[in-house]
CSV table of C-alpha atoms in Angstrom, one decimal:
chain,number,residue,atom,x,y,z
A,349,PHE,CA,27.8,-5.2,-74.4
A,350,CYS,CA,28.2,-7.2,-71.1
A,351,LEU,CA,29.3,-5.7,-67.9
A,352,MET,CA,32.1,-7.5,-66.1
A,353,ALA,CA,30.7,-9.9,-63.6
A,354,ALA,CA,31.8,-10.7,-60.1
A,355,PRO,CA,33.9,-13.9,-59.9
A,356,GLY,CA,31.6,-17.0,-60.1
A,357,LYS,CA,28.6,-15.0,-61.4
A,358,VAL,CA,27.3,-14.9,-65.0
A,359,ALA,CA,27.6,-11.5,-66.6
A,360,ALA,CA,24.3,-9.6,-66.9
A,361,PHE,CA,23.4,-8.2,-70.3
A,362,HIS,CA,22.8,-4.4,-70.4
A,363,LEU,CA,21.9,-2.4,-73.4
A,364,PRO,CA,24.1,0.7,-74.0
A,365,PRO,CA,22.5,4.1,-73.6
A,366,LEU,CA,19.8,4.5,-76.3
A,367,PRO,CA,17.2,7.2,-77.2
A,368,THR,CA,14.0,6.7,-75.3
A,369,ILE,CA,11.0,5.1,-77.0
A,370,GLY,CA,9.4,8.5,-77.2
A,371,GLU,CA,12.5,9.9,-78.9
A,372,ILE,CA,12.5,6.9,-81.3
A,373,ILE,CA,8.9,7.7,-82.3
A,374,LYS,CA,9.9,11.3,-83.0
A,375,LEU,CA,13.1,10.4,-84.7
A,376,PHE,CA,11.5,8.1,-87.2
A,377,ARG,CA,8.2,10.1,-87.3
A,378,LEU,CA,6.2,7.1,-86.2
A,379,LYS,CA,2.5,7.4,-85.8
A,380,ALA,CA,0.1,4.7,-84.5
A,381,LEU,CA,-2.3,3.8,-87.3
A,382,LYS,CA,-5.9,3.5,-86.1
A,383,GLN,CA,-6.7,1.1,-89.0
A,384,LEU,CA,-4.1,-1.3,-87.7
A,385,SER,CA,-5.3,-0.8,-84.1
A,386,GLN,CA,-1.7,0.2,-83.0
A,387,ASN,CA,-1.1,1.4,-79.5
A,388,PHE,CA,2.4,2.1,-78.2
A,389,LEU,CA,3.5,1.3,-74.6
A,390,LEU,CA,6.2,3.7,-73.6
A,391,ASP,CA,6.6,3.0,-69.8
A,392,LEU,CA,9.5,0.6,-69.5
A,393,ARG,CA,8.4,-0.4,-66.0
A,394,LEU,CA,5.3,-1.8,-67.5
A,395,THR,CA,7.2,-3.5,-70.4
A,396,ASP,CA,9.5,-5.1,-67.7
A,397,LYS,CA,6.4,-6.3,-65.8
A,398,ILE,CA,5.0,-7.9,-69.0
A,399,VAL,CA,8.3,-9.7,-69.7
A,400,LYS,CA,8.5,-10.8,-66.1
A,401,GLN,CA,5.2,-12.8,-66.5
A,402,ALA,CA,6.9,-14.9,-69.2
A,403,GLY,CA,9.1,-16.4,-66.4
A,404,GLU,CA,12.9,-17.0,-66.5
A,405,LEU,CA,14.2,-15.8,-69.9
A,406,LYS,CA,18.0,-16.0,-69.2
A,407,ASN,CA,19.5,-17.7,-72.3
A,408,ALA,CA,16.0,-18.3,-73.7
A,409,HIS,CA,15.0,-18.0,-77.3
A,410,VAL,CA,12.1,-15.5,-77.7
A,411,CYS,CA,9.8,-14.5,-80.5
A,412,GLU,CA,8.3,-11.1,-80.1
A,413,VAL,CA,5.2,-10.4,-82.2
A,414,GLY,CA,4.7,-6.8,-83.4
A,415,PRO,CA,7.5,-5.1,-81.5
A,416,GLY,CA,6.5,-1.7,-83.0
A,417,PRO,CA,8.9,1.0,-81.6
A,418,GLY,CA,10.6,-1.6,-79.4
A,419,GLY,CA,9.5,-1.0,-75.8
A,420,ILE,CA,9.0,-4.6,-74.9
A,421,THR,CA,12.0,-5.5,-77.0
A,422,ARG,CA,14.3,-3.6,-74.7
A,423,SER,CA,12.8,-5.4,-71.7
A,424,ILE,CA,13.3,-8.8,-73.3
A,425,LEU,CA,16.9,-8.1,-74.2
A,426,SER,CA,17.5,-6.8,-70.6
A,427,ALA,CA,16.3,-10.2,-69.3
A,428,GLY,CA,19.4,-11.8,-70.8
A,429,VAL,CA,17.9,-13.8,-73.7
A,430,GLU,CA,20.1,-15.9,-76.0
A,431,GLN,CA,18.2,-15.0,-79.2
A,432,LEU,CA,15.3,-12.6,-80.0
A,433,LEU,CA,13.3,-13.0,-83.2
A,434,LEU,CA,11.2,-9.9,-84.0
A,435,ILE,CA,8.3,-10.3,-86.4
A,436,GLU,CA,7.0,-6.9,-87.6
A,437,LYS,CA,4.5,-6.3,-90.4
A,438,ASP,CA,4.8,-2.5,-90.5
A,439,ALA,CA,8.0,-1.4,-92.4
A,440,ARG,CA,8.0,2.0,-90.6
A,441,PHE,CA,9.3,0.3,-87.4
A,442,ILE,CA,12.2,-1.6,-89.0
A,443,PRO,CA,14.9,1.2,-88.8
A,444,GLY,CA,14.2,1.7,-85.0
A,445,LEU,CA,14.4,-2.1,-84.5
A,446,GLN,CA,17.7,-2.2,-86.4
A,447,MET,CA,19.1,0.3,-84.0
A,448,LEU,CA,18.2,-2.0,-81.1
A,449,SER,CA,19.7,-4.9,-83.1
A,450,GLU,CA,23.0,-3.1,-83.4
A,451,ALA,CA,23.0,-2.3,-79.7
A,452,ALA,CA,22.8,-6.1,-79.0
A,453,PRO,CA,25.2,-7.7,-81.5
A,454,GLY,CA,24.3,-11.2,-82.6
A,455,LYS,CA,21.2,-11.4,-80.4
A,456,VAL,CA,18.4,-10.0,-82.6
A,457,ARG,CA,16.9,-11.2,-85.9
A,458,ILE,CA,14.3,-9.0,-87.6
A,459,VAL,CA,11.7,-10.4,-89.9
A,460,HIS,CA,9.6,-8.0,-91.9
A,461,GLY,CA,6.4,-10.1,-92.3
A,462,ASP,CA,3.0,-11.1,-91.1
A,463,ILE,CA,2.8,-13.4,-88.0
A,464,LEU,CA,-0.4,-15.0,-89.4
A,465,THR,CA,1.6,-16.5,-92.3
A,466,TYR,CA,5.1,-16.8,-90.9
A,467,LYS,CA,6.3,-20.4,-90.5
A,468,MET,CA,7.0,-20.6,-86.8
A,469,GLU,CA,8.1,-24.2,-86.9
A,470,ARG,CA,11.4,-22.9,-88.4
A,471,ALA,CA,11.8,-20.0,-86.0
A,472,PHE,CA,14.2,-21.6,-83.5
A,473,PRO,CA,17.1,-24.0,-83.5
A,474,LYS,CA,16.2,-27.7,-83.6
A,475,HIS,CA,18.2,-28.5,-80.5
A,476,LEU,CA,15.6,-26.7,-78.4
A,477,LYS,CA,12.9,-29.2,-79.1
A,478,ARG,CA,11.5,-31.2,-76.2
A,479,ASN,CA,9.0,-34.0,-75.9
A,480,TRP,CA,5.5,-32.9,-75.3
A,481,GLU,CA,5.4,-34.6,-71.8
A,482,ASP,CA,8.6,-32.8,-70.7
A,483,GLU,CA,8.9,-29.4,-69.1
A,484,PRO,CA,8.2,-26.5,-71.6
A,485,PRO,CA,11.1,-25.7,-73.9
A,486,HIS,CA,13.3,-22.6,-73.3
A,487,VAL,CA,11.2,-20.9,-76.1
A,488,HIS,CA,8.7,-18.1,-75.5
A,489,ILE,CA,6.3,-16.0,-77.5
A,490,ILE,CA,5.7,-12.5,-76.2
A,491,GLY,CA,3.7,-9.7,-77.8
A,492,ASN,CA,1.6,-6.6,-77.4
A,493,LEU,CA,-0.8,-7.6,-80.1
A,494,PRO,CA,-2.9,-5.2,-82.1
A,495,PHE,CA,-6.6,-5.7,-81.1
A,496,SER,CA,-7.5,-6.5,-84.7
A,497,VAL,CA,-5.2,-9.5,-84.9
A,498,SER,CA,-5.3,-10.8,-81.3
A,499,THR,CA,-8.3,-13.1,-81.4
A,500,PRO,CA,-7.7,-14.8,-84.9
A,501,LEU,CA,-4.0,-15.2,-83.9
A,502,ILE,CA,-4.7,-16.9,-80.5
A,503,ILE,CA,-7.3,-19.2,-82.3
A,504,LYS,CA,-4.6,-20.1,-84.9
A,505,TRP,CA,-2.1,-20.8,-82.1
A,506,LEU,CA,-4.6,-22.9,-80.1
A,507,GLU,CA,-5.1,-25.0,-83.2
A,508,ASN,CA,-1.3,-25.3,-83.4
A,509,VAL,CA,-1.2,-26.5,-79.8
A,510,SER,CA,-3.9,-29.1,-80.6
A,511,LYS,CA,-1.9,-30.4,-83.6
A,512,ARG,CA,1.5,-29.8,-81.9
A,513,ASP,CA,2.8,-27.9,-84.9
A,514,GLY,CA,3.9,-24.3,-85.7
A,515,PRO,CA,5.6,-22.8,-82.6
A,516,PHE,CA,4.6,-26.0,-80.7
A,517,THR,CA,6.9,-28.3,-82.7
A,518,TYR,CA,9.4,-27.4,-80.0
A,519,GLY,CA,7.2,-28.7,-77.2
A,520,ARG,CA,4.8,-26.8,-74.9
A,521,THR,CA,6.0,-23.3,-75.9
A,522,GLN,CA,4.7,-20.7,-73.5
A,523,MET,CA,3.0,-17.4,-74.6
A,524,THR,CA,2.6,-14.1,-72.9
A,525,LEU,CA,0.3,-11.8,-74.8
A,526,THR,CA,-1.9,-8.7,-74.5
A,527,PHE,CA,-5.6,-8.5,-75.3
A,528,GLN,CA,-8.4,-6.1,-74.8
A,529,LYS,CA,-9.5,-6.5,-71.1
A,530,GLU,CA,-12.8,-8.1,-72.2
A,531,VAL,CA,-11.1,-10.7,-74.3
A,532,GLY,CA,-8.7,-11.5,-71.4
A,533,GLU,CA,-11.8,-12.0,-69.2
A,534,ARG,CA,-13.3,-14.3,-71.8
A,535,LEU,CA,-10.1,-16.4,-72.1
A,536,THR,CA,-10.1,-17.1,-68.3
A,537,ALA,CA,-13.9,-17.1,-67.6
A,538,ASN,CA,-15.3,-19.9,-65.4
A,539,PRO,CA,-18.6,-21.7,-65.9
A,540,GLY,CA,-21.5,-19.5,-64.9
A,541,SER,CA,-19.6,-16.3,-65.7
A,542,ASN,CA,-21.3,-14.0,-68.3
A,543,GLN,CA,-17.9,-13.7,-70.0
A,544,ARG,CA,-17.8,-17.5,-70.6
A,545,SER,CA,-17.6,-18.0,-74.4
A,546,ARG,CA,-16.3,-20.1,-77.2
A,547,LEU,CA,-12.8,-18.6,-76.6
A,548,SER,CA,-12.9,-19.7,-72.9
A,549,ILE,CA,-13.5,-23.4,-73.8
A,550,MET,CA,-11.0,-23.4,-76.7
A,551,ALA,CA,-8.2,-21.9,-74.6
A,552,GLN,CA,-8.8,-23.7,-71.3
A,553,HIS,CA,-9.2,-27.2,-72.8
A,554,LEU,CA,-5.7,-26.9,-74.4
A,555,CYS,CA,-3.8,-24.6,-72.0
A,556,THR,CA,-3.4,-23.3,-68.5
A,557,VAL,CA,-4.6,-19.7,-69.0
A,558,GLU,CA,-3.7,-17.0,-66.4
A,559,ASN,CA,-4.9,-13.4,-66.5
A,560,CYS,CA,-1.8,-11.8,-65.0
A,561,PHE,CA,-2.6,-8.1,-64.6
A,562,ILE,CA,-4.5,-5.2,-66.3
A,563,ILE,CA,-2.7,-2.2,-67.9
A,564,PRO,CA,-4.9,0.9,-67.9
A,565,GLY,CA,-5.6,2.4,-71.3
A,566,GLN,CA,-3.9,5.7,-70.4
A,567,ALA,CA,-0.6,3.9,-70.3
A,568,PHE,CA,-0.7,3.6,-74.1
A,569,VAL,CA,-0.2,6.1,-76.9
A,570,PRO,CA,-2.6,6.8,-78.3
A,571,LYS,CA,-4.9,5.9,-75.4
A,572,PRO,CA,-7.3,3.0,-76.5
A,573,GLU,CA,-10.9,3.1,-75.3
A,574,VAL,CA,-10.4,0.0,-73.3
A,575,ASP,CA,-7.9,-1.4,-70.7
A,576,VAL,CA,-5.5,-4.1,-71.7
A,577,ALA,CA,-5.1,-7.6,-70.1
A,578,VAL,CA,-1.7,-9.5,-70.0
A,579,VAL,CA,-2.5,-13.2,-70.4
A,580,HIS,CA,0.0,-16.1,-70.0
A,581,PHE,CA,-0.6,-19.5,-71.7
A,582,THR,CA,1.1,-22.8,-70.9
A,583,PRO,CA,-0.1,-25.8,-73.1
A,584,LEU,CA,-1.4,-28.8,-71.2
A,585,VAL,CA,0.3,-32.2,-71.5
A,586,GLN,CA,-3.2,-33.7,-72.1
A,587,PRO,CA,-6.0,-31.6,-73.6
A,588,LYS,CA,-9.2,-31.7,-71.5
A,589,ILE,CA,-11.2,-32.7,-74.6
A,590,GLN,CA,-9.3,-35.4,-76.6
A,591,GLN,CA,-10.9,-34.8,-80.0
A,592,PRO,CA,-9.6,-33.1,-83.2
A,593,PHE,CA,-9.5,-29.3,-83.0
A,594,GLU,CA,-12.0,-28.9,-85.8
A,595,LEU,CA,-14.6,-31.1,-84.1
A,596,VAL,CA,-14.3,-29.4,-80.7
A,597,GLU,CA,-14.4,-25.9,-82.4
A,598,LYS,CA,-17.6,-26.9,-84.3
A,599,VAL,CA,-19.4,-28.2,-81.2
A,600,VAL,CA,-18.4,-25.2,-79.0
A,601,ARG,CA,-19.2,-22.7,-81.7
A,602,SER,CA,-22.7,-24.3,-82.2
A,603,VAL,CA,-23.4,-24.3,-78.4
A,604,PHE,CA,-22.6,-20.6,-78.1
A,605,GLN,CA,-24.5,-19.7,-81.3
A,606,PHE,CA,-27.5,-18.6,-79.1
A,607,ARG,CA,-25.8,-17.9,-75.8
A,608,ARG,CA,-29.0,-16.4,-74.1
A,609,LYS,CA,-31.1,-19.5,-75.0
A,610,TYR,CA,-31.1,-23.0,-73.6
A,611,CYS,CA,-28.0,-24.9,-74.8
A,612,PHE,CA,-30.1,-27.4,-76.8
A,613,ARG,CA,-31.0,-24.6,-79.2
A,614,GLY,CA,-27.4,-24.2,-80.3
A,615,ILE,CA,-26.7,-27.9,-80.3
A,616,GLU,CA,-29.6,-28.3,-82.8
A,617,THR,CA,-27.6,-26.5,-85.3
A,618,LEU,CA,-25.2,-29.5,-85.5
A,619,PHE,CA,-27.9,-31.4,-87.4
A,620,PRO,CA,-29.8,-31.1,-90.7
A,621,GLU,CA,-33.4,-30.1,-90.4
A,622,ASN,CA,-34.6,-33.6,-91.2
A,623,GLY,CA,-34.3,-35.6,-87.9
A,624,ARG,CA,-32.8,-32.6,-86.0
A,625,LEU,CA,-34.9,-32.9,-82.9
A,626,LYS,CA,-34.4,-36.6,-82.5
A,627,ARG,CA,-30.6,-36.4,-83.0
A,628,THR,CA,-30.3,-33.4,-80.6
A,629,GLU,CA,-32.1,-35.4,-77.9
A,630,GLN,CA,-29.9,-38.4,-78.6
A,631,LEU,CA,-26.7,-36.3,-78.3
A,632,MET,CA,-27.8,-34.7,-75.1
A,633,MET,CA,-28.9,-37.9,-73.5
A,634,THR,CA,-25.6,-39.7,-74.4
A,635,ALA,CA,-23.6,-36.7,-73.1
A,636,ASN,CA,-25.8,-36.5,-70.0
A,637,VAL,CA,-26.2,-32.7,-70.3
A,638,ASP,CA,-29.3,-30.9,-69.1
A,639,PRO,CA,-30.8,-29.3,-72.2
A,640,THR,CA,-32.1,-26.3,-70.2
A,641,LEU,CA,-28.7,-25.1,-69.1
A,642,ARG,CA,-27.5,-21.9,-70.8
A,643,PRO,CA,-24.2,-22.2,-72.8
A,644,PHE,CA,-22.2,-20.3,-70.3
A,645,GLN,CA,-23.3,-22.6,-67.5
A,646,LEU,CA,-21.7,-25.7,-69.1
A,647,SER,CA,-18.6,-27.1,-67.4
A,648,MET,CA,-15.5,-28.4,-69.3
A,649,SER,CA,-16.5,-32.0,-68.6
A,650,GLN,CA,-20.0,-31.4,-70.1
A,651,PHE,CA,-18.3,-30.0,-73.3
A,652,ARG,CA,-16.1,-33.0,-73.3
A,653,ASN,CA,-19.1,-35.3,-73.1
A,654,LEU,CA,-20.9,-33.4,-75.9
A,655,CYS,CA,-17.8,-33.6,-78.2
A,656,ASN,CA,-17.3,-37.4,-77.5
A,657,ALA,CA,-21.0,-38.1,-78.2
A,658,TYR,CA,-20.9,-36.0,-81.4
A,659,ARG,CA,-17.7,-37.8,-82.5
A,660,LYS,CA,-19.5,-41.1,-82.1
A,661,MET,CA,-22.5,-39.9,-84.2
A,662,CYS,CA,-20.1,-38.6,-86.9
A,663,ASP,CA,-18.3,-41.9,-87.0
A,664,GLU,CA,-21.7,-43.6,-87.6
A,665,ASP,CA,-22.7,-41.0,-90.2
A,666,PRO,CA,-19.7,-39.2,-91.8
A,667,SER,CA,-22.0,-36.7,-93.6
A,668,LEU,CA,-22.8,-35.1,-90.2
A,669,PHE,CA,-19.4,-33.5,-89.7
A,670,VAL,CA,-19.5,-31.7,-93.1
A,671,TYR,CA,-23.1,-30.4,-92.5
A,672,ASN,CA,-23.2,-26.6,-92.2
A,673,TYR,CA,-26.2,-25.0,-90.6
A,674,ARG,CA,-25.5,-21.5,-92.1
A,675,GLU,CA,-25.3,-23.0,-95.5
A,676,GLU,CA,-28.7,-24.6,-95.0
A,677,LEU,CA,-30.1,-21.2,-94.0
A,678,ARG,CA,-28.6,-19.6,-97.1
A,679,GLN,CA,-30.2,-22.2,-99.3
A,680,LYS,CA,-33.5,-21.6,-97.5
A,681,LYS,CA,-33.2,-17.8,-98.1
A,682,THR,CA,-32.5,-18.4,-101.8
A,683,THR,CA,-35.6,-20.6,-102.1
A,684,ARG,CA,-37.7,-17.9,-100.4
A,685,SER,CA,-36.5,-15.3,-102.7
A,686,PHE,CA,-37.9,-17.3,-105.6
A,687,LEU,CA,-41.3,-17.2,-103.9
A,688,GLY,CA,-41.4,-13.5,-104.2
A,689,SER,CA,-42.5,-11.1,-101.5
A,690,THR,CA,-45.9,-12.7,-101.2
A,691,GLY,CA,-45.9,-15.9,-99.2
A,692,GLN,CA,-42.3,-15.3,-98.0
A,693,PRO,CA,-42.3,-16.1,-94.3
A,694,GLU,CA,-40.4,-13.7,-92.0
A,695,TRP,CA,-37.0,-14.6,-90.7
A,696,THR,CA,-36.9,-16.0,-87.2
A,697,GLU,CA,-35.0,-14.2,-84.5
A,698,GLU,CA,-32.3,-17.0,-84.6
A,699,GLU,CA,-31.9,-16.6,-88.4
A,700,ASN,CA,-31.5,-12.9,-88.0
A,701,GLN,CA,-28.9,-13.4,-85.3
A,702,LEU,CA,-26.9,-15.6,-87.7
């Protein structure tokens, strides 16, 4: 219900008195499943703080991923949203979420399904769509993600950002999500940082990424072995690397294949064995990248140069892009197995790593 507002002011939305999250957990006999890496956040001051990082949510349309017992859900509703879409895979949480839905009539829609397969391009009304160059739409994604799904999900959404589909058909939809502290550090790591990784480049070339704050593990039930980072994403109007997602992902993954070695060692894996050295040298010269830099030392502009140079080489030889280094290694291994144990050379350190 809405409280009566003072003249000239918009009424603030307040949930009616409800059982606490702890009582909901007891009432429906909910238990966090370790195999689903579930951790409940019961402190509503912390859930309010997470929701605050999303920005102004009054009259916004929000999708919450994996609401569980509904702690963050309450904070989102208290922020005065127009509509809240809840996507929950675990059927055990649905009755508790329905109780929240009844407490906020007409505001909550519950989908029992998997966020990895849910069609987000149909999640919100069409009138909310904005041009990519405009300010972000009044659409937000918020979620305390299970650790097991957080990395594949953000990679999927970054690909959606690149292609402007999925939840980004509405424009530059903002996301506020939780990750293991280490993953949060990777997402925001600068060149030279030991945490700099494939995830750093893929996220930062497409979005402004902000590591908002850390939640200590003891705030969750059950307590995870790690602390949790709250990370906010705003898609960029222009990506820093203007190449297809698949091409950027392939180059970046190859560079970080051997993160402790010189970067040219990973770049070599972009090319078939026949002519590998010559093509690697050609790519690095065209991109003007020092081959003795370590992968984590490369700047975004150096990655852009590598992707642009590799794209040019792929345009000249289309078979390059479909070349798969791991597949070549597998074929080598099969050939060696035919040789028998005698005369079979040992695997190199790099092959064992892969």
